[in-house]
Structure formats: structure tokens, C-alpha cells
PDB file of C-alpha atoms in Angstrom:
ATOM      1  CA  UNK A   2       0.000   0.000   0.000  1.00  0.00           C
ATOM      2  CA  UNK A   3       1.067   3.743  -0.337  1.00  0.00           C
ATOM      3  CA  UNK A   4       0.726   4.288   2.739  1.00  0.00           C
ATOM      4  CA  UNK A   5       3.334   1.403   3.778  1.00  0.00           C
ATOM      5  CA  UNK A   6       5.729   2.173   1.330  1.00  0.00           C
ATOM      6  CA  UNK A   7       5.457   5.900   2.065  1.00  0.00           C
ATOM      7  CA  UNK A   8       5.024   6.405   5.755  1.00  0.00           C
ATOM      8  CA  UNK A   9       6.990   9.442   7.157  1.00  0.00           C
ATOM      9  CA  UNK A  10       7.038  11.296   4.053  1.00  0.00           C
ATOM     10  CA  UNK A  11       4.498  13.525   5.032  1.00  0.00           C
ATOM     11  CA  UNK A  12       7.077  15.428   7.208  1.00  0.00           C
ATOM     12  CA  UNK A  13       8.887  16.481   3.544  1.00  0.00           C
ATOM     13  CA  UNK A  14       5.550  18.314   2.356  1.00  0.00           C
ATOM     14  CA  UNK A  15       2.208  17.818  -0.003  1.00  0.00           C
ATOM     15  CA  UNK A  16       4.699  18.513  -3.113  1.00  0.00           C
ATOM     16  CA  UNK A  17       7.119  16.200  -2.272  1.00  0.00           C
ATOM     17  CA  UNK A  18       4.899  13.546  -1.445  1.00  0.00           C
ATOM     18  CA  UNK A  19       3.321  13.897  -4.669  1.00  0.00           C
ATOM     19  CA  UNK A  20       6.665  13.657  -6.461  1.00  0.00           C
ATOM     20  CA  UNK A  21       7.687  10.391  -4.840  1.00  0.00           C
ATOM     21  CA  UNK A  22       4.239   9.224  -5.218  1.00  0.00           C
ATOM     22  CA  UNK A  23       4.326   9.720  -9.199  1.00  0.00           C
ATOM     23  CA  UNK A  24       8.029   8.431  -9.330  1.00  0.00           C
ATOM     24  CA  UNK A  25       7.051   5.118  -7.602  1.00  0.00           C
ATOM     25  CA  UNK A  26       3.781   4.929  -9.841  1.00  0.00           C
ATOM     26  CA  UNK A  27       5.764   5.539 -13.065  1.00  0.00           C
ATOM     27  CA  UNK A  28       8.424   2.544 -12.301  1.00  0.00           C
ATOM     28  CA  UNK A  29       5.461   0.020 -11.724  1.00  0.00           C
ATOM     29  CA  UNK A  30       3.188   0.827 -14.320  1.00  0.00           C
ATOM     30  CA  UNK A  31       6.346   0.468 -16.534  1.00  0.00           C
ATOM     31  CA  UNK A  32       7.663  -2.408 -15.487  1.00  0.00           C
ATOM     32  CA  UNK A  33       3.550  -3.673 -15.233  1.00  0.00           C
ATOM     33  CA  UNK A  34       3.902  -4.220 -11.187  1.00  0.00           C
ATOM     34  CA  UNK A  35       0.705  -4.400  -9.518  1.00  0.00           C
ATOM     35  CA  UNK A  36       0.179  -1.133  -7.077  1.00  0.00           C
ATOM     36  CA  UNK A  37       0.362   1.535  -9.714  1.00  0.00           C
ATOM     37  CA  UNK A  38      -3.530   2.692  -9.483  1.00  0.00           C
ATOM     38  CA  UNK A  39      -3.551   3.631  -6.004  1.00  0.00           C
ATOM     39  CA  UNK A  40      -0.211   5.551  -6.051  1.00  0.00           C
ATOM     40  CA  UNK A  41      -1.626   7.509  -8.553  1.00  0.00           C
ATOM     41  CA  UNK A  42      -4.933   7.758  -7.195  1.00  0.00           C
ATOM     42  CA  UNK A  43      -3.488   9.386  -4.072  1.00  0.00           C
ATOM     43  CA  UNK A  44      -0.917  11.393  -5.889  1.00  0.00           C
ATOM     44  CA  UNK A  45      -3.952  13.050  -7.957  1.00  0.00           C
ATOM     45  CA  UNK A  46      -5.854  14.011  -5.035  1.00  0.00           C
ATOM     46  CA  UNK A  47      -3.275  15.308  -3.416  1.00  0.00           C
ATOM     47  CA  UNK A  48      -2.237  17.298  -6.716  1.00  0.00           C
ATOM     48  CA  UNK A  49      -5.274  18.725  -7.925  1.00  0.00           C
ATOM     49  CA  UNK A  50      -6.049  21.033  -4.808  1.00  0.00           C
ATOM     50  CA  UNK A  51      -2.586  22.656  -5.389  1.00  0.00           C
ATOM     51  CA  UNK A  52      -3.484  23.584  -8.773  1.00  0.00           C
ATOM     52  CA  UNK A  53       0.396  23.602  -9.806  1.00  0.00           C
ATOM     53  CA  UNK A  54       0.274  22.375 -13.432  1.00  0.00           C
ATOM     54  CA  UNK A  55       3.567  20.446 -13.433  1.00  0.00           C
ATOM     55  CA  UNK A  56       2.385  18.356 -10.614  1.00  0.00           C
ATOM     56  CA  UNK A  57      -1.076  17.733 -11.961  1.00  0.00           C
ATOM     57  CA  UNK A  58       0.385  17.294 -15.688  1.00  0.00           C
ATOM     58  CA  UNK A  59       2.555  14.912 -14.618  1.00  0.00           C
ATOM     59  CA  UNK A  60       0.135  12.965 -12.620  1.00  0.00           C
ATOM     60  CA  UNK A  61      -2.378  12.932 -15.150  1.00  0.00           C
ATOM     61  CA  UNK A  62       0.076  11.950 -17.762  1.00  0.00           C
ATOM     62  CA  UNK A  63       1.256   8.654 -15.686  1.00  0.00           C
ATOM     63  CA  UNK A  64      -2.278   7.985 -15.503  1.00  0.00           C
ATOM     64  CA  UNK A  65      -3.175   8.174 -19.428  1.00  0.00           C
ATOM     65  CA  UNK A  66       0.407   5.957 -19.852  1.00  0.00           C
ATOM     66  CA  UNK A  67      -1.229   3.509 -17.826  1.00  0.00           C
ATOM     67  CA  UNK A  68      -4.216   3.496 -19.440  1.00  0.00           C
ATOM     68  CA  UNK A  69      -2.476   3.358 -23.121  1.00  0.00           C
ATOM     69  CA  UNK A  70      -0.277   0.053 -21.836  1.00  0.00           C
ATOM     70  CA  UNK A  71      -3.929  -1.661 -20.530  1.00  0.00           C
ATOM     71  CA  UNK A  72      -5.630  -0.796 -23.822  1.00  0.00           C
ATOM     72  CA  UNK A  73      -8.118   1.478 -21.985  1.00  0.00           C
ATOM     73  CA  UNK A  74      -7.401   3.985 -24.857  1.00  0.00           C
ATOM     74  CA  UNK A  75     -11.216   6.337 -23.439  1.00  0.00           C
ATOM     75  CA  UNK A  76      -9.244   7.001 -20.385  1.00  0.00           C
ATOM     76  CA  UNK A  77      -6.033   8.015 -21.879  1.00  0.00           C
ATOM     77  CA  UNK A  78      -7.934  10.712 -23.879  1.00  0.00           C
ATOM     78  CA  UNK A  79      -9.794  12.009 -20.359  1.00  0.00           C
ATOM     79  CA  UNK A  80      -6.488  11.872 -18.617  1.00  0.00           C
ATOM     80  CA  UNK A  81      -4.486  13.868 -20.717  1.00  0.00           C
ATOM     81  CA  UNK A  82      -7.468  16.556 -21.277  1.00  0.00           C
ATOM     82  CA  UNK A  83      -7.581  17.163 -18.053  1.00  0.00           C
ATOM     83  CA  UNK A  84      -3.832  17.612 -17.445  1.00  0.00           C
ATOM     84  CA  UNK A  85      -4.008  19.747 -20.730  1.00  0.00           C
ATOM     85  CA  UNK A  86      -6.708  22.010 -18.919  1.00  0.00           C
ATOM     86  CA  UNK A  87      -4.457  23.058 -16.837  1.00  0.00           C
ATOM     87  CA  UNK A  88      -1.411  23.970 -18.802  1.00  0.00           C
ATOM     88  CA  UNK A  89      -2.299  25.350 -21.650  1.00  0.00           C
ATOM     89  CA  UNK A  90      -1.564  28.734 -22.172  1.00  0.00           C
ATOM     90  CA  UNK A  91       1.303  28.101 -19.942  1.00  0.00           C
ATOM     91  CA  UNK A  92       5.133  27.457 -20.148  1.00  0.00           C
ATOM     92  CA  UNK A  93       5.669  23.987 -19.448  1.00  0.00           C
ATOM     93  CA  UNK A  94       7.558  22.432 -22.318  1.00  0.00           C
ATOM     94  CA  UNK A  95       8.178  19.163 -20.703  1.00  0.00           C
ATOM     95  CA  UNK A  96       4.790  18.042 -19.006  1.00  0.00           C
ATOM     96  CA  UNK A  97       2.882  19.785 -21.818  1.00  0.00           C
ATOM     97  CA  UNK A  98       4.878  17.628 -24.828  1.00  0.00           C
ATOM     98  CA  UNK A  99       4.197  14.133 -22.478  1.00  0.00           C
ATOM     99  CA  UNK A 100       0.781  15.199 -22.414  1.00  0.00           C
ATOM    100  CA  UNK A 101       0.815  16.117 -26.192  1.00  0.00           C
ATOM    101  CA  UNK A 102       2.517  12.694 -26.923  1.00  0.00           C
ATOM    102  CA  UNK A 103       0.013  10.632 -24.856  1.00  0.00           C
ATOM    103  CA  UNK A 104      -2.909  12.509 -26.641  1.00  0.00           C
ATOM    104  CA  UNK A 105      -1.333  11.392 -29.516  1.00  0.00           C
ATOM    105  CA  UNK A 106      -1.484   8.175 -28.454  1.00  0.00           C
ATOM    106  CA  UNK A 107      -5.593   7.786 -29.291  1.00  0.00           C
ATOM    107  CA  UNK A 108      -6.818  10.421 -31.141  1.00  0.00           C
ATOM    108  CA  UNK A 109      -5.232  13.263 -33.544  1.00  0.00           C
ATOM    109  CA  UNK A 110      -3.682  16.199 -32.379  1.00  0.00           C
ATOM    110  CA  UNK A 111      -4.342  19.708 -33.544  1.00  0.00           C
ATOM    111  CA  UNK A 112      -2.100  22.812 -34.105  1.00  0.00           C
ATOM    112  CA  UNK A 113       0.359  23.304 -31.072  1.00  0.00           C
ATOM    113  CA  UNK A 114       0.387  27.043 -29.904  1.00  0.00           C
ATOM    114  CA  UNK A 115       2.554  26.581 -27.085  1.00  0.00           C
ATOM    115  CA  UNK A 116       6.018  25.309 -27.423  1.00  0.00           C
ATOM    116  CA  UNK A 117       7.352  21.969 -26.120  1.00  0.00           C
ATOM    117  CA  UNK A 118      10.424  20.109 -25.637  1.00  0.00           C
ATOM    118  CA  UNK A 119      12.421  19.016 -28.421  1.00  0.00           C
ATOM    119  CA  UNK A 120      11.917  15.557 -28.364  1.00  0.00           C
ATOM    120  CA  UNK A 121       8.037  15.386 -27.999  1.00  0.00           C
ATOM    121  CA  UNK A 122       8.085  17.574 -30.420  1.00  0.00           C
ATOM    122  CA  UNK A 123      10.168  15.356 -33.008  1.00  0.00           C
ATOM    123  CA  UNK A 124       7.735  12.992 -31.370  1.00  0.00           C
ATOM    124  CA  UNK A 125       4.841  14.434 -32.450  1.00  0.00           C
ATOM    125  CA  UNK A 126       5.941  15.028 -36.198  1.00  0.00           C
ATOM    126  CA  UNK A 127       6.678  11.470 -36.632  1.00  0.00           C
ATOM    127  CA  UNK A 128      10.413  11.644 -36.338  1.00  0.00           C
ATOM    128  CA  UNK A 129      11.183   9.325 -34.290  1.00  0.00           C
ATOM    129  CA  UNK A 130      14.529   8.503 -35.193  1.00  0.00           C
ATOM    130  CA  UNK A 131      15.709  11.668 -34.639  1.00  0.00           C
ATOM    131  CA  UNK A 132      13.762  11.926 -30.946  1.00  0.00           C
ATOM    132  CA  UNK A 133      15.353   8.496 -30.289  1.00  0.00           C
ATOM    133  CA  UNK A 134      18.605  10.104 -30.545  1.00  0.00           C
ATOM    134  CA  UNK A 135      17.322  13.406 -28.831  1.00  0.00           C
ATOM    135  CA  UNK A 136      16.500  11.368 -25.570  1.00  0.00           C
ATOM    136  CA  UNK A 137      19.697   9.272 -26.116  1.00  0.00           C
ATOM    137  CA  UNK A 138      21.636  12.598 -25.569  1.00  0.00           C
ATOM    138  CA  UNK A 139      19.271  13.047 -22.351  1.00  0.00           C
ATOM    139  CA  UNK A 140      20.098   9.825 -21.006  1.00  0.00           C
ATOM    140  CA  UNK A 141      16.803   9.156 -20.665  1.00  0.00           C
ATOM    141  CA  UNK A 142      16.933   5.318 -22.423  1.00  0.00           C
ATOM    142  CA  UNK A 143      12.911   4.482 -21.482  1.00  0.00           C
ATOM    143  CA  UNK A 144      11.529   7.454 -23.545  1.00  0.00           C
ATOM    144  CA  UNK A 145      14.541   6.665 -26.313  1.00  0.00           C
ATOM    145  CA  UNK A 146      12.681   2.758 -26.822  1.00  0.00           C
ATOM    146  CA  UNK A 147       9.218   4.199 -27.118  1.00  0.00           C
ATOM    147  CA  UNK A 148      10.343   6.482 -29.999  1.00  0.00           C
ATOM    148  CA  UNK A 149      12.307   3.350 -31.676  1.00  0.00           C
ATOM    149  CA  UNK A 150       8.605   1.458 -30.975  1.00  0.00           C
ATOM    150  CA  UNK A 151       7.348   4.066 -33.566  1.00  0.00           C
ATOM    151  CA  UNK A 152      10.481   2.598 -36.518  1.00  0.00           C
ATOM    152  CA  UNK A 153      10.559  -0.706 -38.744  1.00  0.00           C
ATOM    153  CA  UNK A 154      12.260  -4.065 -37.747  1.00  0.00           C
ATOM    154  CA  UNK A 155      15.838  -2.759 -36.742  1.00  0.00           C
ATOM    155  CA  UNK A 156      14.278  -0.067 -34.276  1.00  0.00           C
ATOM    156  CA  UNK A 157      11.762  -2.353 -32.981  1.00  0.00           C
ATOM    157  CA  UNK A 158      14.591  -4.690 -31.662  1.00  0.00           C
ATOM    158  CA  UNK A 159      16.620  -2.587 -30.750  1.00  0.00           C
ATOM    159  CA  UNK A 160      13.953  -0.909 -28.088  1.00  0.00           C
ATOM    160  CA  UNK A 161      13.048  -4.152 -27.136  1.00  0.00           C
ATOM    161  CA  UNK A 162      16.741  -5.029 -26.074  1.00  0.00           C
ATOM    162  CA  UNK A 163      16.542  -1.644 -24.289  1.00  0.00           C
ATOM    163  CA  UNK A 164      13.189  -2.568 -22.833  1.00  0.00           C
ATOM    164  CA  UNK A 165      14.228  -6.042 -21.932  1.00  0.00           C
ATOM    165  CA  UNK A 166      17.189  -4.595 -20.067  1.00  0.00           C
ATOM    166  CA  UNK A 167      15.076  -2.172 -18.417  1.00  0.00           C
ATOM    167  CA  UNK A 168      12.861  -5.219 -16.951  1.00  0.00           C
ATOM    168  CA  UNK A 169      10.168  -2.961 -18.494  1.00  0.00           C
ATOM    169  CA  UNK A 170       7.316  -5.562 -19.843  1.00  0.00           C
ATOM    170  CA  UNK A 171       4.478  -3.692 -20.737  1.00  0.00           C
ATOM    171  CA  UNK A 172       5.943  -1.429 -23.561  1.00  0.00           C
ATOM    172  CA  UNK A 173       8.348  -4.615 -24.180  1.00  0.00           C
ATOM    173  CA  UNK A 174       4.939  -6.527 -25.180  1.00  0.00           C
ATOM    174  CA  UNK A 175       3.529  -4.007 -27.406  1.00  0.00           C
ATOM    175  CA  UNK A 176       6.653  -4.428 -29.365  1.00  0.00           C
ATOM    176  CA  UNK A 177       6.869  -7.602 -29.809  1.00  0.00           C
ATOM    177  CA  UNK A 178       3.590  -8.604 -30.561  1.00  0.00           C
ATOM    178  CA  UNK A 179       4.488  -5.280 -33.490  1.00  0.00           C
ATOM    179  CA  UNK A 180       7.778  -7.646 -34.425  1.00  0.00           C
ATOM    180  CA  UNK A 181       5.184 -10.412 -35.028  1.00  0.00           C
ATOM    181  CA  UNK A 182       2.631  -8.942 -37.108  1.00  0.00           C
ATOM    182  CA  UNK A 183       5.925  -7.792 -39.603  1.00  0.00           C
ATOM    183  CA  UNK A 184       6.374 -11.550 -39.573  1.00  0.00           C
ATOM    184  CA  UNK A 185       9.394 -11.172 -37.689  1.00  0.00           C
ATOM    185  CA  UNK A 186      11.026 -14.171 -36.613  1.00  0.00           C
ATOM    186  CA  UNK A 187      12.888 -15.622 -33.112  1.00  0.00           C
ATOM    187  CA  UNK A 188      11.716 -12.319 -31.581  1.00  0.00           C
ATOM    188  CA  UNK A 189      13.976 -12.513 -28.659  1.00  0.00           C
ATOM    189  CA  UNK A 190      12.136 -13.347 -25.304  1.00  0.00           C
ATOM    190  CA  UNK A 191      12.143 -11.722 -22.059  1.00  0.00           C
ATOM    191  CA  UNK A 192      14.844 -11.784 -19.301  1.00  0.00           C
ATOM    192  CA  UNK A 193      14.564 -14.897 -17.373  1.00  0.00           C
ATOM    193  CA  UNK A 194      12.884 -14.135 -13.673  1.00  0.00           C
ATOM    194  CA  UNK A 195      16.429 -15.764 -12.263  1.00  0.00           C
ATOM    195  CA  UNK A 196      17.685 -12.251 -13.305  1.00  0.00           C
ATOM    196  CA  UNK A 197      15.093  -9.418 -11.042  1.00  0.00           C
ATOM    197  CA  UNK A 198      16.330  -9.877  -7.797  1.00  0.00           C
ATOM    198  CA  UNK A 199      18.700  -6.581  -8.954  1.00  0.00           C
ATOM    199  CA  UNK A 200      17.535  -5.583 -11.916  1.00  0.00           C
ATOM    200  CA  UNK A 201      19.232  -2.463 -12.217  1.00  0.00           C
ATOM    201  CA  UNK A 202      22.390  -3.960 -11.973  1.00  0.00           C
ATOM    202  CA  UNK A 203      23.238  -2.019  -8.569  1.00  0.00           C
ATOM    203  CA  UNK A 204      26.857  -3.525  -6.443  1.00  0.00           C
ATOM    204  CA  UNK A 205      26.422  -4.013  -3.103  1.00  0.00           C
ATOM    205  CA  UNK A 206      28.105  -0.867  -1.807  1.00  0.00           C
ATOM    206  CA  UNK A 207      25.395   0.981  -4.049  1.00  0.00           C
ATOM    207  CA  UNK A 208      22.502  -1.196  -2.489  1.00  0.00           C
ATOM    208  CA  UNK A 209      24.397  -0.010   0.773  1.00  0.00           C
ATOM    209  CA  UNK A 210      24.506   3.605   0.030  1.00  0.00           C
ATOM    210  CA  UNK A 211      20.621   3.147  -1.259  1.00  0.00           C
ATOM    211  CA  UNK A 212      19.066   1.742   1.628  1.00  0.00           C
ATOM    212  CA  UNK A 213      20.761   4.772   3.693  1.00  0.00           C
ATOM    213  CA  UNK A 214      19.466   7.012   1.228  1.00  0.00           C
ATOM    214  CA  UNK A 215      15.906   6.060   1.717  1.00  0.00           C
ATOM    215  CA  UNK A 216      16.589   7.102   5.767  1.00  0.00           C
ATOM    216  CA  UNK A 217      17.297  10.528   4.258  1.00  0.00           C
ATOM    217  CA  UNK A 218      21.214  10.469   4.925  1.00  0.00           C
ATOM    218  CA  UNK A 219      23.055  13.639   3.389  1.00  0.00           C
ATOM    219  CA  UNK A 220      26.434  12.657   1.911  1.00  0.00           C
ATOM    220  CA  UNK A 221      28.606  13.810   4.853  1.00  0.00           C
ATOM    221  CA  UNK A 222      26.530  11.756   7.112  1.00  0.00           C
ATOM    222  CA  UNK A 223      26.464   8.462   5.020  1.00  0.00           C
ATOM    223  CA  UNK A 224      30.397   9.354   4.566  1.00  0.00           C
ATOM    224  CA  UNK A 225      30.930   9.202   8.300  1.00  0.00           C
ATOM    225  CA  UNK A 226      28.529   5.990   8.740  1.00  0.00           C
ATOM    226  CA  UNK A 227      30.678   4.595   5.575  1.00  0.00           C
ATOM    227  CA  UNK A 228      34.237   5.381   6.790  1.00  0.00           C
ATOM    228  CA  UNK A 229      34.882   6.702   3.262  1.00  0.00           C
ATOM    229  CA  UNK A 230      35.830  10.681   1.627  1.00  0.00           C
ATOM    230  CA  UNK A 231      32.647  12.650   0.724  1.00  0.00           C
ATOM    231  CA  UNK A 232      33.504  12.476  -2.801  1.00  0.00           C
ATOM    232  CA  UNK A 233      33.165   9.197  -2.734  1.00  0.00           C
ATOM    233  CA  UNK A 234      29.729   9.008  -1.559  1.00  0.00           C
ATOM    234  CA  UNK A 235      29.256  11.995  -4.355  1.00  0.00           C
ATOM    235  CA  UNK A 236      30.115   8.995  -6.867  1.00  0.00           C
ATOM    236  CA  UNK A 237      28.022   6.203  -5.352  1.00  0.00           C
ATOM    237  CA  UNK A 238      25.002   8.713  -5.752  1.00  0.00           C
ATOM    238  CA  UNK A 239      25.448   9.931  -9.395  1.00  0.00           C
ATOM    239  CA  UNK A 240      26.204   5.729 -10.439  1.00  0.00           C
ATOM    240  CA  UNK A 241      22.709   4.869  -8.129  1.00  0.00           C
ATOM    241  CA  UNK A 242      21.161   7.683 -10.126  1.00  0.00           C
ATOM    242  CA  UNK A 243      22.657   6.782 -14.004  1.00  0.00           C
ATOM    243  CA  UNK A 244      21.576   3.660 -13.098  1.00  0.00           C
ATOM    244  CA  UNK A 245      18.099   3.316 -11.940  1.00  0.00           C
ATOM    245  CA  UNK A 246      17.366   6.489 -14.712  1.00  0.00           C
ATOM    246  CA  UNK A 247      16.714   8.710 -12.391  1.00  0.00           C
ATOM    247  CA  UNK A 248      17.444  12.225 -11.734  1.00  0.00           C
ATOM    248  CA  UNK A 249      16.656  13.316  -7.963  1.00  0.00           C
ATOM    249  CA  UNK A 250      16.920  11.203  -4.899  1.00  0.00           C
ATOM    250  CA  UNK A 251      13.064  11.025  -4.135  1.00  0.00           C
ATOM    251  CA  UNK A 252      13.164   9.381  -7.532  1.00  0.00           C
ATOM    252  CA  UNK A 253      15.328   7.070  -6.425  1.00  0.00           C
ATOM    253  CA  UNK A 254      13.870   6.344  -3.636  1.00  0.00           C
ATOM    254  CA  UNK A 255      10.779   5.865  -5.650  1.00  0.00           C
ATOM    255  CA  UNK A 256      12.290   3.494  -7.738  1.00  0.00           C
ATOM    256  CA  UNK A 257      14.292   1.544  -4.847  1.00  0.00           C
ATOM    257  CA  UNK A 258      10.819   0.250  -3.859  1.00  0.00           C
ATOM    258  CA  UNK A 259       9.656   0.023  -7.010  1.00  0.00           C
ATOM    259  CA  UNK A 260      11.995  -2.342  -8.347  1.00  0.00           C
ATOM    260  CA  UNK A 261      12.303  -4.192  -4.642  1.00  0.00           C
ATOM    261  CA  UNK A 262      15.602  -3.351  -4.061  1.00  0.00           C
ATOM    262  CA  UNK A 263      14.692  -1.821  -0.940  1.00  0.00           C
ATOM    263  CA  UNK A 264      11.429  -3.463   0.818  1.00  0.00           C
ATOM    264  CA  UNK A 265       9.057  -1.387   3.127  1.00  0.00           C
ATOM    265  CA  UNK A 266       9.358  -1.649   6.989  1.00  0.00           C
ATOM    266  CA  UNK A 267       9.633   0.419   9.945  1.00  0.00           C
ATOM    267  CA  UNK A 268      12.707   1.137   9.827  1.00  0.00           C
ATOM    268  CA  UNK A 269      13.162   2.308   5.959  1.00  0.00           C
ATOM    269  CA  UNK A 270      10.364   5.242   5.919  1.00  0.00           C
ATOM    270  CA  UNK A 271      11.562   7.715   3.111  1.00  0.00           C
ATOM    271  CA  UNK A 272      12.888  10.360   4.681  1.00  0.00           C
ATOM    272  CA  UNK A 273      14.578  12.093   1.972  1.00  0.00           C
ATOM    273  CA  UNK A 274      17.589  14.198   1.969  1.00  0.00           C
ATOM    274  CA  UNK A 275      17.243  18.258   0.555  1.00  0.00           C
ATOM    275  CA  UNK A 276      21.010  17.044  -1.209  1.00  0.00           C
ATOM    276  CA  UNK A 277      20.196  17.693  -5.099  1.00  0.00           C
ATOM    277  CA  UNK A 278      22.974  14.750  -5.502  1.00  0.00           C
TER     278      UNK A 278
END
């Protein structure tokens, strides 16, 4: 339950909360772990009253990527409306091209007034080769794979080898079962389960420096618990980060549970550190 996996964080603020709330939604409905709905049902209700378009974009856009993966294509329209409502005639790029791209998704979209980030935007107009390598540049290797999903047979496997390695199966399905209708043969199954326990591929010190991450350690703290030079903590962070895709430490956090690196008890409440790294 949310409320398990995010007990404490209330001390860190509504916004906050949200954030991690969204983060941890994203990682399961991408990787098509059960728990998704009510993460994102909170994180809406939470959102909406703050009327900050960012946090409500974002939520509603998790919510109509959901939808799309499940095939509930009525809902992905309503979702991204409403998050549209709210920032249109507004600067927000980012949230507003996701939105955009979901839209896109299950029904035709019209003239674009605003402007929006590059890659949606290459997105949008069907290039996705070129918004493949946009998002490469980002380091951002999820969003790269759905705009190879859009290509023929050598972009098709070549997200799902990205998707595979990302453990993510939903999006991984919806190519394949693309592969197959091209009449594409030995389409490479998925990783075997023997190969989740870590499936970002985190070392033990990193699983270390996690876990005291999620009991919202700053670096000089977890450098004195780890008997090791601040810049080296500095390093553990940024390879945690590169590696479970994320950008912020609530993300991570987010993810930690997500993925089950880090399982929820009493004594792992996120508690998150103010430390942008």
C-alpha cells in the first residue's frame, strides 16, 4: 500500500509527497507491477487542490500511460485533457509535450500554440529517429525505446533489447507482438525471472549507500557511517542515479521500492535528503 511504502514522508511536504508518489507509480506501471492505481490515485488528489500544473500534468500523464499500456485507450484521452486544462496557455515544455505525446497516443492532435520540448516535439511530427537520438543525448533510455517502438524491424529490436534490459514488460509486449505482425522471426524473449532480484544492476556498496538514502542520509553523514571521503559518496550517488534512470533522490527512492531493491518496513520510511545529488 502507499501508505506502507510511504510512511513518514508527510514530514517532507504535499509537493514532495506527490513527487515520490508519481516516481514510484511511473516505475510500476512500466515495469507492469501491480500497485500503480492507487499511487496515482493518491498522488492526484493530493495534486489537484494545489493547482500547480507540473504536478497535476505529470500525474495525469502517468495515468493516461497507464491506461495506453492496458488498452483502456477512453481514459487516456480524459487523462491527458484534463492535465491539458491546466497547462495550456502556460510554459511547461516538458509536461505539456508528455501530455501532447500521450494525446497522440488515441486520437489526432491539432495545431500546437505553445512550445514543447524538443523531443516530444520530433515525437509528435513522426520523427522518431531523430527523438530516439534526442532522448539518447538526455540519457533518458525508457523514452529513447518508445520512440524506436514508432520505426521498422531494426528499431523495434533494438527498443526491445533496451526494454528487456530495463525489466520494463508492458511497452516490451507491445513491441513484440508489433515484431510479429511484420512476420518477424525468433523475436527474442524476455529476461529470465532468475535475473530481477537486482535488476538495475546495482553492487552491493550501491545497495548499501541506497538503503541509507531512503533514511534521508546527506552525503557527509552516510560518509561518516561509511568510513569513506565525501567524494566518494558523491560517486556512489550519481552511479545509483545513471543507473536506476533517475534524476533526484526522491526518484530514487521511488524506484528503490519500485523495483524491490529496498522493501518497506519500519525502519526504511523515506525520509529524503534536501542534497540535489
Amino acid at each position: 500500500m502507499a501508505s506502507e511504502l510511504l510512511r513518514g514522508s508527510e514530514a517532507t511536504g504535499v509537493q514532495q509527497r506527490i513527487t515520490l508518489l508519481a516516481s514510484l507509480a511511473t516505475v510500476r506501471l512500466r515495469r507492469g507491477d501491480p500497485g500503480a492505481d492507487e499511487l496515482l490515485a493518491e498522488a492526484l488528489e493530493l495534486a489537484v487542490p494545489t493547482c500547480e500544473l507540473n504536478r497535476i500534468g505529470r500525474v495525469a500523464a502517468a495515468r493516461a500511460e497507464q491506461a495506453w499500456y492496458a488498452g483502456r485507450y477512453a481514459e487516456v484521452a480524459r487523462e491527458t485533457e484534463l492535465g491539458l486544462r491546466h497547462v495550456r496557455g502556460h510554459t511547461a515544455p516538458w509536461i505539456h509535450g508528455e501530455l501532447l505525446f500521450w494525446q497522440s497516443r488515441v486520437q489526432p492532435v491539432g495545431p500546437i500554440a505553445e512550445r514543447i520540448a524538443e523531443p516530444y516535439r520530433l515525437m509528435l511530427a513522426g520523427e522518431w529517429r531523430s527523438a530516439a537520438g534526442a532522448w539518447e543525448r538526455l540519457g533518458m533510455p525508457y523514452e529513447r525505446a518508445l520512440a524506436l517502438a514508432e520505426g521498422p524491424e531494426d528499431a523495434l529490436l533494438e527498443a526491445l533489447a533496451i526494454l528487456d534490459g530495463l525489466e520494463a514488460g508492458p511497452l516490451a509486449s507491445i513491441v513484440r507482438q508489433r515484431l510479429r505482425k511484420l512476420g518477424v522471426r525468433g523475436v527474442p524473449r524476455g529476461p529470465r525471472a532468475a535475473t530481477r532480484g537486482n535488476p538495475a544492476g546495482l553492487t552491493a556498496r550501491e545497495v548499501e549507500v541506497l538503503r541509507l538514502l531512503v533514511s534521508g542520509h546527506t552525503n557527509s553523514e552516510l560518509a561518516k557511517r561509511m568510513h569513506v571521503s565525501s567524494k566518494t559518496v558523491e560517486h556512489h550517488v550519481s552511479a545509483i542515479l545513471d543507473k536506476l534512470d533517475v534524476h533526484t533522490r526522491t526518484e530514487a527512492v521511488a524506484a528503490a521500492f519500485g523495483l524491490g531493491i529496498v522493501k518497506p518496513d519500519s525502519s526504511t520510511s523515506p525520509a529524503v535528503s534536501q542534497e540535489p545529488r
